[in-house]
PDB file of C-alpha atoms and ligand atoms in Angstrom:
ATOM      1  CA  MET U   1      -3.970  11.721  20.266  1.00 53.00           C
ATOM      2  CA  ARG U   2      -5.892  12.280  16.771  1.00 77.00           C
ATOM      3  CA  ASP U   3      -9.748  11.401  17.543  1.00 89.00           C
ATOM      4  CA  PHE U   4      -9.552   9.133  14.157  1.00 94.00           C
ATOM      5  CA  LEU U   5      -7.024   6.903  14.973  1.00 96.00           C
ATOM      6  CA  ARG U   6      -7.954   3.866  17.218  1.00 95.00           C
ATOM      7  CA  VAL U   7      -5.225   1.529  19.179  1.00 95.00           C
ATOM      8  CA  LYS U   8      -6.491  -2.368  18.012  1.00 96.00           C
ATOM      9  CA  ARG U   9      -5.275  -5.585  18.203  1.00 96.00           C
ATOM     10  CA  SER U  10      -3.093  -6.554  15.032  1.00 93.00           C
ATOM     11  CA  ALA U  11      -1.299  -9.837  13.511  1.00 87.00           C
ATOM     12  CA  SER U  12       2.116  -7.853  15.620  1.00 80.00           C
ATOM     13  CA  GLY U  13       0.272  -7.326  18.577  1.00 88.00           C
ATOM     14  CA  LEU U  14      -1.625  -3.803  18.985  1.00 94.00           C
ATOM     15  CA  GLY U  15      -1.449  -1.333  15.990  1.00 96.00           C
ATOM     16  CA  LEU U  16      -2.786   1.733  15.127  1.00 97.00           C
ATOM     17  CA  PHE U  17      -5.962   1.974  12.993  1.00 97.00           C
ATOM     18  CA  THR U  18      -7.230   4.958  10.891  1.00 98.00           C
ATOM     19  CA  THR U  19     -11.326   5.441  11.341  1.00 97.00           C
ATOM     20  CA  LYS U  20     -11.279   7.664   8.269  1.00 97.00           C
ATOM     21  CA  ASP U  21      -9.823   7.971   4.789  1.00 98.00           C
ATOM     22  CA  ILE U  22      -6.621  10.071   5.253  1.00 98.00           C
ATOM     23  CA  MET U  23      -5.187  11.588   1.687  1.00 98.00           C
ATOM     24  CA  GLN U  24      -1.349  11.194   0.551  1.00 98.00           C
ATOM     25  CA  GLY U  25       1.152  13.862   2.418  1.00 98.00           C
ATOM     26  CA  THR U  26      -1.454  14.488   5.183  1.00 97.00           C
ATOM     27  CA  PHE U  27       0.819  15.167   8.339  1.00 97.00           C
ATOM     28  CA  ILE U  28      -0.722  12.260  10.801  1.00 97.00           C
ATOM     29  CA  MET U  29       1.210  12.779  14.217  1.00 96.00           C
ATOM     30  CA  GLU U  30       4.323  13.129  15.701  1.00 96.00           C
ATOM     31  CA  TYR U  31       6.617  10.394  17.616  1.00 96.00           C
ATOM     32  CA  THR U  32       6.932  12.341  20.652  1.00 96.00           C
ATOM     33  CA  GLY U  33       8.978  11.463  23.864  1.00 95.00           C
ATOM     34  CA  ASN U  34      12.257  12.477  25.666  1.00 94.00           C
ATOM     35  CA  LEU U  35      15.123  13.161  22.911  1.00 95.00           C
ATOM     36  CA  ILE U  36      18.752  11.510  24.297  1.00 95.00           C
ATOM     37  CA  SER U  37      21.680  11.202  22.981  1.00 96.00           C
ATOM     38  CA  THR U  38      22.566   8.265  20.685  1.00 92.00           C
ATOM     39  CA  GLN U  39      25.051   7.057  23.997  1.00 94.00           C
ATOM     40  CA  GLN U  40      21.905   7.255  26.380  1.00 93.00           C
ATOM     41  CA  ALA U  41      19.963   5.066  23.659  1.00 91.00           C
ATOM     42  CA  GLU U  42      22.272   2.131  23.609  1.00 89.00           C
ATOM     43  CA  SER U  43      22.680   2.470  27.180  1.00 92.00           C
ATOM     44  CA  ARG U  44      18.897   2.193  27.791  1.00 86.00           C
ATOM     45  CA  GLY U  45      17.850  -0.031  24.917  1.00 82.00           C
ATOM     46  CA  GLY U  46      14.789  -0.637  24.266  1.00 81.00           C
ATOM     47  CA  ARG U  47      11.884  -1.044  21.349  1.00 82.00           C
ATOM     48  CA  TYR U  48      10.698   2.982  21.560  1.00 90.00           C
ATOM     49  CA  LEU U  49      14.011   4.409  20.763  1.00 91.00           C
ATOM     50  CA  PHE U  50      14.083   6.290  17.635  1.00 92.00           C
ATOM     51  CA  LYS U  51      17.387   7.488  15.961  1.00 90.00           C
ATOM     52  CA  ILE U  52      17.366  10.544  14.592  1.00 92.00           C
ATOM     53  CA  ASN U  53      20.734  10.633  13.520  1.00 91.00           C
ATOM     54  CA  SER U  54      23.988   9.646  15.183  1.00 91.00           C
ATOM     55  CA  LYS U  55      23.946  12.060  18.069  1.00 95.00           C
ATOM     56  CA  TRP U  56      19.867  12.036  18.729  1.00 95.00           C
ATOM     57  CA  ALA U  57      17.451   9.857  19.844  1.00 95.00           C
ATOM     58  CA  VAL U  58      13.710  10.556  20.830  1.00 95.00           C
ATOM     59  CA  ASP U  59      12.993   7.710  23.793  1.00 95.00           C
ATOM     60  CA  GLY U  60       9.340   7.341  22.526  1.00 94.00           C
ATOM     61  CA  LYS U  61       8.345   4.684  25.519  1.00 91.00           C
ATOM     62  CA  GLY U  62       5.629   7.217  27.183  1.00 89.00           C
ATOM     63  CA  ARG U  63       2.173   6.691  27.139  1.00 86.00           C
ATOM     64  CA  GLU U  64       1.197   9.435  25.801  1.00 88.00           C
ATOM     65  CA  ASN U  65       3.185   8.908  22.221  1.00 94.00           C
ATOM     66  CA  MET U  66       0.492   7.335  20.871  1.00 93.00           C
ATOM     67  CA  SER U  67       2.730   6.596  17.191  1.00 95.00           C
ATOM     68  CA  ARG U  68       4.799   3.868  19.469  1.00 94.00           C
ATOM     69  CA  TYR U  69       1.783   1.794  18.677  1.00 95.00           C
ATOM     70  CA  ILE U  70       2.427   2.112  14.507  1.00 96.00           C
ATOM     71  CA  ASN U  71       4.015  -1.376  13.386  1.00 95.00           C
ATOM     72  CA  HIS U  72       6.671  -1.493  10.784  1.00 95.00           C
ATOM     73  CA  PHE U  73       5.514  -2.436   7.547  1.00 97.00           C
ATOM     74  CA  CYS U  74       7.802  -3.439   4.416  1.00 96.00           C
ATOM     75  CA  GLN U  75       5.159  -1.938   2.269  1.00 97.00           C
ATOM     76  CA  PRO U  76       4.414   1.259   4.378  1.00 98.00           C
ATOM     77  CA  ASN U  77       1.778   3.864   3.868  1.00 98.00           C
ATOM     78  CA  CYS U  78       3.396   5.891   6.304  1.00 98.00           C
ATOM     79  CA  GLU U  79       6.875   8.143   6.246  1.00 98.00           C
ATOM     80  CA  VAL U  80       9.253   9.554   8.288  1.00 97.00           C
ATOM     81  CA  GLN U  81      10.519  13.310   8.172  1.00 97.00           C
ATOM     82  CA  ILE U  82      12.772  14.699  10.613  1.00 96.00           C
ATOM     83  CA  SER U  83      12.980  17.978  10.987  1.00 95.00           C
ATOM     84  CA  LYS U  84      14.944  20.200  13.715  1.00 92.00           C
ATOM     85  CA  LYS U  85      15.166  16.855  15.959  1.00 92.00           C
ATOM     86  CA  MET U  86      11.369  16.113  15.579  1.00 95.00           C
ATOM     87  CA  VAL U  87       9.852  12.669  13.848  1.00 97.00           C
ATOM     88  CA  LEU U  88       6.900  13.706  12.286  1.00 97.00           C
ATOM     89  CA  ILE U  89       4.554  11.051  10.346  1.00 98.00           C
ATOM     90  CA  TYR U  90       3.061  11.401   7.442  1.00 98.00           C
ATOM     91  CA  ALA U  91       0.955   9.484   5.201  1.00 98.00           C
ATOM     92  CA  SER U  92       2.798   8.163   2.336  1.00 98.00           C
ATOM     93  CA  ARG U  93       0.127   7.584   0.299  1.00 98.00           C
ATOM     94  CA  ASP U  94      -3.998   7.597   0.567  1.00 98.00           C
ATOM     95  CA  ILE U  95      -4.922   5.027   3.039  1.00 98.00           C
ATOM     96  CA  GLU U  96      -8.308   3.819   3.531  1.00 98.00           C
ATOM     97  CA  LYS U  97     -10.403   3.529   6.746  1.00 98.00           C
ATOM     98  CA  GLY U  98     -10.082   0.742   8.700  1.00 97.00           C
ATOM     99  CA  GLU U  99      -6.359   0.564   7.594  1.00 97.00           C
ATOM    100  CA  GLU U 100      -3.289   0.042   9.760  1.00 97.00           C
ATOM    101  CA  LEU U 101      -0.616   2.605   9.605  1.00 98.00           C
ATOM    102  CA  GLY U 102       2.929   1.234   9.100  1.00 98.00           C
ATOM    103  CA  TYR U 103       6.591   2.770   8.291  1.00 97.00           C
ATOM    104  CA  ASP U 104       9.139   1.043   7.360  1.00 96.00           C
ATOM    105  CA  TYR U 105      11.732   0.762  10.573  1.00 93.00           C
ATOM    106  CA  GLY U 106      14.920   0.781   8.307  1.00 90.00           C
ATOM    107  CA  ALA U 107      17.095  -1.872   8.266  1.00 90.00           C
ATOM    108  CA  GLU U 108      18.981  -1.648  11.274  1.00 86.00           C
ATOM    109  CA  TYR U 109      15.594  -2.335  13.385  1.00 87.00           C
ATOM    110  CA  PHE U 110      14.459  -4.858  11.128  1.00 90.00           C
ATOM    111  CA  LEU U 111      17.872  -7.028  11.558  1.00 90.00           C
ATOM    112  CA  ALA U 112      18.062  -6.761  15.376  1.00 86.00           C
ATOM    113  CA  HIS U 113      13.977  -7.382  16.577  1.00 86.00           C
ATOM    114  CA  ILE U 114      12.106  -8.251  13.416  1.00 90.00           C
ATOM    115  CA  LYS U 115      13.593 -10.956  11.176  1.00 90.00           C
ATOM    116  CA  THR U 116      14.328 -13.738  13.660  1.00 91.00           C
ATOM    117  CA  LYS U 117      10.623 -14.121  14.776  1.00 89.00           C
ATOM    118  CA  GLY U 118       9.481 -13.299  11.257  1.00 92.00           C
ATOM    119  CA  CYS U 119       7.637  -9.991   9.867  1.00 94.00           C
ATOM    120  CA  LYS U 120       3.919 -10.019  10.591  1.00 93.00           C
ATOM    121  CA  CYS U 121       2.933  -6.745   8.897  1.00 95.00           C
ATOM    122  CA  PRO U 122       0.369  -7.438   6.349  1.00 93.00           C
ATOM    123  CA  TYR U 123       2.887  -7.251   3.329  1.00 94.00           C
ATOM    124  CA  CYS U 124       4.688 -10.495   4.768  1.00 95.00           C
ATOM    125  CA  ARG U 125       1.502 -12.056   5.694  1.00 92.00           C
ATOM    126  CA  PHE U 126      -0.131 -11.844   2.219  1.00 91.00           C
ATOM    127  CA  LYS U 127       3.286 -13.210   0.687  1.00 89.00           C
ATOM    128  CA  LYS U 128       3.110 -15.982   2.911  1.00 86.00           C
ATOM    129  CA  ILE U 129      -0.274 -16.984   2.148  1.00 87.00           C
ATOM    130  CA  ILE U 130       0.208 -17.094  -1.875  1.00 88.00           C
ATOM    131  CA  GLU U 131       3.684 -18.981  -1.611  1.00 86.00           C
ATOM    132  CA  SER U 132       2.143 -21.916   0.671  1.00 81.00           C
TER     133      SER U 132
HETATM  134 ZN1  LIG G   1       6.904  -7.261   6.653  1.00 75.41          ZN
END
């Protein structure tokens, strides 16, 4: 694990936070796990499956995959790039020391796992406060 990242409590359970400033475009970490077929992924199910394309997914439930603590953000500060079946996470903007990291999990995941419970990302929490 990158030594400047810490797992801490966040609004959505546990989250991954940075203890130093990160510049936009910086490679943060790989979403690691076993490469499995999307068929296997669909029969296994679970929250830590990362679909790479129509054929392959990464099962990131293992403890060594610290990036599984990165939560969904509707206004993300990280983005994912797929390269040779690897899931690589980069900073999509400058991130300040102390901020939680988040990327957009995509519409499919959002509808299946987040929407019904209500999104607890910083953007949606802020929106709730100003609307109430
Ligand atoms: Zn949200």
